[in-house]
PDB file of C-alpha atoms in Angstrom:
ATOM      1  CA  UNK A  30     -24.256  -3.367  12.315  1.00  0.00           C
ATOM      2  CA  UNK A  31     -23.288  -6.944  11.391  1.00  0.00           C
ATOM      3  CA  UNK A  32     -26.517  -8.275   9.898  1.00  0.00           C
ATOM      4  CA  UNK A  33     -26.743  -5.807   7.144  1.00  0.00           C
ATOM      5  CA  UNK A  34     -23.578  -6.919   5.354  1.00  0.00           C
ATOM      6  CA  UNK A  35     -23.463 -10.698   6.756  1.00  0.00           C
ATOM      7  CA  UNK A  36     -25.953 -13.673   6.440  1.00  0.00           C
ATOM      8  CA  UNK A  37     -25.460 -16.251   9.564  1.00  0.00           C
ATOM      9  CA  UNK A  38     -23.987 -19.251   8.496  1.00  0.00           C
ATOM     10  CA  UNK A  39     -22.611 -22.026  10.716  1.00  0.00           C
ATOM     11  CA  UNK A  40     -19.433 -22.251  10.299  1.00  0.00           C
ATOM     12  CA  UNK A  41     -17.750 -25.575  10.288  1.00  0.00           C
ATOM     13  CA  UNK A  42     -14.276 -26.472  11.954  1.00  0.00           C
ATOM     14  CA  UNK A  43     -12.889 -26.000   9.054  1.00  0.00           C
ATOM     15  CA  UNK A  44     -13.606 -22.759   7.834  1.00  0.00           C
ATOM     16  CA  UNK A  45     -12.006 -21.541  11.446  1.00  0.00           C
ATOM     17  CA  UNK A  46      -8.603 -23.211  10.942  1.00  0.00           C
ATOM     18  CA  UNK A  47      -8.630 -21.947   7.201  1.00  0.00           C
ATOM     19  CA  UNK A  48      -9.540 -18.065   8.508  1.00  0.00           C
ATOM     20  CA  UNK A  49      -6.781 -18.518  11.145  1.00  0.00           C
ATOM     21  CA  UNK A  50      -4.112 -19.806   8.194  1.00  0.00           C
ATOM     22  CA  UNK A  51      -4.785 -17.222   5.846  1.00  0.00           C
ATOM     23  CA  UNK A  52      -3.817 -14.489   8.644  1.00  0.00           C
ATOM     24  CA  UNK A  53      -0.576 -17.005   9.377  1.00  0.00           C
ATOM     25  CA  UNK A  54      -0.038 -16.491   5.489  1.00  0.00           C
ATOM     26  CA  UNK A  55      -0.747 -13.118   5.303  1.00  0.00           C
ATOM     27  CA  UNK A  56       1.413 -12.179   7.910  1.00  0.00           C
ATOM     28  CA  UNK A  57       4.606 -14.618   6.324  1.00  0.00           C
ATOM     29  CA  UNK A  58       3.797 -12.769   3.236  1.00  0.00           C
ATOM     30  CA  UNK A  59       4.522  -9.613   5.131  1.00  0.00           C
ATOM     31  CA  UNK A  60       7.364  -9.998   6.612  1.00  0.00           C
ATOM     32  CA  UNK A  61       8.874 -11.651   3.721  1.00  0.00           C
ATOM     33  CA  UNK A  62       7.812  -8.286   1.847  1.00  0.00           C
ATOM     34  CA  UNK A  63       9.414  -6.461   4.473  1.00  0.00           C
ATOM     35  CA  UNK A  64      13.246  -8.785   4.674  1.00  0.00           C
ATOM     36  CA  UNK A  65      13.075  -7.808   0.183  1.00  0.00           C
ATOM     37  CA  UNK A  66      12.500  -4.403   0.859  1.00  0.00           C
ATOM     38  CA  UNK A  67      16.071  -4.105   3.338  1.00  0.00           C
ATOM     39  CA  UNK A  68      17.637  -6.173   1.071  1.00  0.00           C
ATOM     40  CA  UNK A  69      16.725  -4.080  -1.699  1.00  0.00           C
ATOM     41  CA  UNK A  70      17.371  -0.966   0.506  1.00  0.00           C
ATOM     42  CA  UNK A  71      20.864  -1.917   1.246  1.00  0.00           C
ATOM     43  CA  UNK A  72      21.585  -3.534  -1.961  1.00  0.00           C
ATOM     44  CA  UNK A  73      20.561  -0.186  -3.887  1.00  0.00           C
ATOM     45  CA  UNK A  74      21.135   2.342  -1.702  1.00  0.00           C
ATOM     46  CA  UNK A  75      17.568   3.623  -2.052  1.00  0.00           C
ATOM     47  CA  UNK A  76      18.423   4.516  -6.352  1.00  0.00           C
ATOM     48  CA  UNK A  77      15.840   1.995  -6.745  1.00  0.00           C
ATOM     49  CA  UNK A  78      11.813   1.464  -7.393  1.00  0.00           C
ATOM     50  CA  UNK A  79      11.986  -1.902  -6.005  1.00  0.00           C
ATOM     51  CA  UNK A  80      11.939  -0.854  -1.894  1.00  0.00           C
ATOM     52  CA  UNK A  81       8.978   1.702  -2.803  1.00  0.00           C
ATOM     53  CA  UNK A  82       7.207  -1.119  -4.862  1.00  0.00           C
ATOM     54  CA  UNK A  83       7.941  -3.352  -1.308  1.00  0.00           C
ATOM     55  CA  UNK A  84       6.295  -1.322   0.324  1.00  0.00           C
ATOM     56  CA  UNK A  85       3.382  -1.059  -1.810  1.00  0.00           C
ATOM     57  CA  UNK A  86       3.317  -4.945  -1.696  1.00  0.00           C
ATOM     58  CA  UNK A  87       3.010  -4.530   2.602  1.00  0.00           C
ATOM     59  CA  UNK A  88       0.500  -1.935   2.928  1.00  0.00           C
ATOM     60  CA  UNK A  89      -2.113  -4.199   0.432  1.00  0.00           C
ATOM     61  CA  UNK A  90      -0.910  -6.875   2.229  1.00  0.00           C
ATOM     62  CA  UNK A  91      -1.807  -5.158   5.726  1.00  0.00           C
ATOM     63  CA  UNK A  92      -4.977  -4.179   4.500  1.00  0.00           C
ATOM     64  CA  UNK A  93      -5.941  -7.215   2.871  1.00  0.00           C
ATOM     65  CA  UNK A  94      -5.135  -8.477   6.742  1.00  0.00           C
ATOM     66  CA  UNK A  95      -6.766  -5.739   8.360  1.00  0.00           C
ATOM     67  CA  UNK A  96      -9.978  -6.344   6.163  1.00  0.00           C
ATOM     68  CA  UNK A  97      -9.519 -10.262   6.593  1.00  0.00           C
ATOM     69  CA  UNK A  98      -9.510  -9.881  11.297  1.00  0.00           C
ATOM     70  CA  UNK A  99     -12.395  -7.534  10.593  1.00  0.00           C
ATOM     71  CA  UNK A 100     -14.388  -9.989   8.922  1.00  0.00           C
ATOM     72  CA  UNK A 101     -13.117 -12.869  11.409  1.00  0.00           C
ATOM     73  CA  UNK A 102     -14.312 -10.979  14.340  1.00  0.00           C
ATOM     74  CA  UNK A 103     -17.758  -9.588  12.877  1.00  0.00           C
ATOM     75  CA  UNK A 104     -18.773 -13.344  11.779  1.00  0.00           C
ATOM     76  CA  UNK A 105     -17.663 -14.736  14.744  1.00  0.00           C
ATOM     77  CA  UNK A 106     -14.527 -17.418  13.460  1.00  0.00           C
ATOM     78  CA  UNK A 107     -11.576 -15.665  15.917  1.00  0.00           C
ATOM     79  CA  UNK A 108     -12.078 -13.471  18.890  1.00  0.00           C
ATOM     80  CA  UNK A 109     -11.426 -14.194  22.387  1.00  0.00           C
ATOM     81  CA  UNK A 110     -11.530 -17.623  22.917  1.00  0.00           C
ATOM     82  CA  UNK A 111     -12.298 -18.781  20.114  1.00  0.00           C
TER      83      UNK A 111
END
């Protein structure tokens, strides 16, 4: 299945680190968006669109994170024992 979408490549230690740093970056961005949304909800009382916008950003980040994780598992850059 993976050979249909991805060409087998040789990965260096730097590429392994890069995808892990990118995953950590996405998780931190999700937490920042979560706390921004909570702040806007408390400050505005839910009467503005800023909370909804923050939710949209968080969902978009989650989708990118999911795609990144699937890519990492399929290509073997992340997984058990790696």
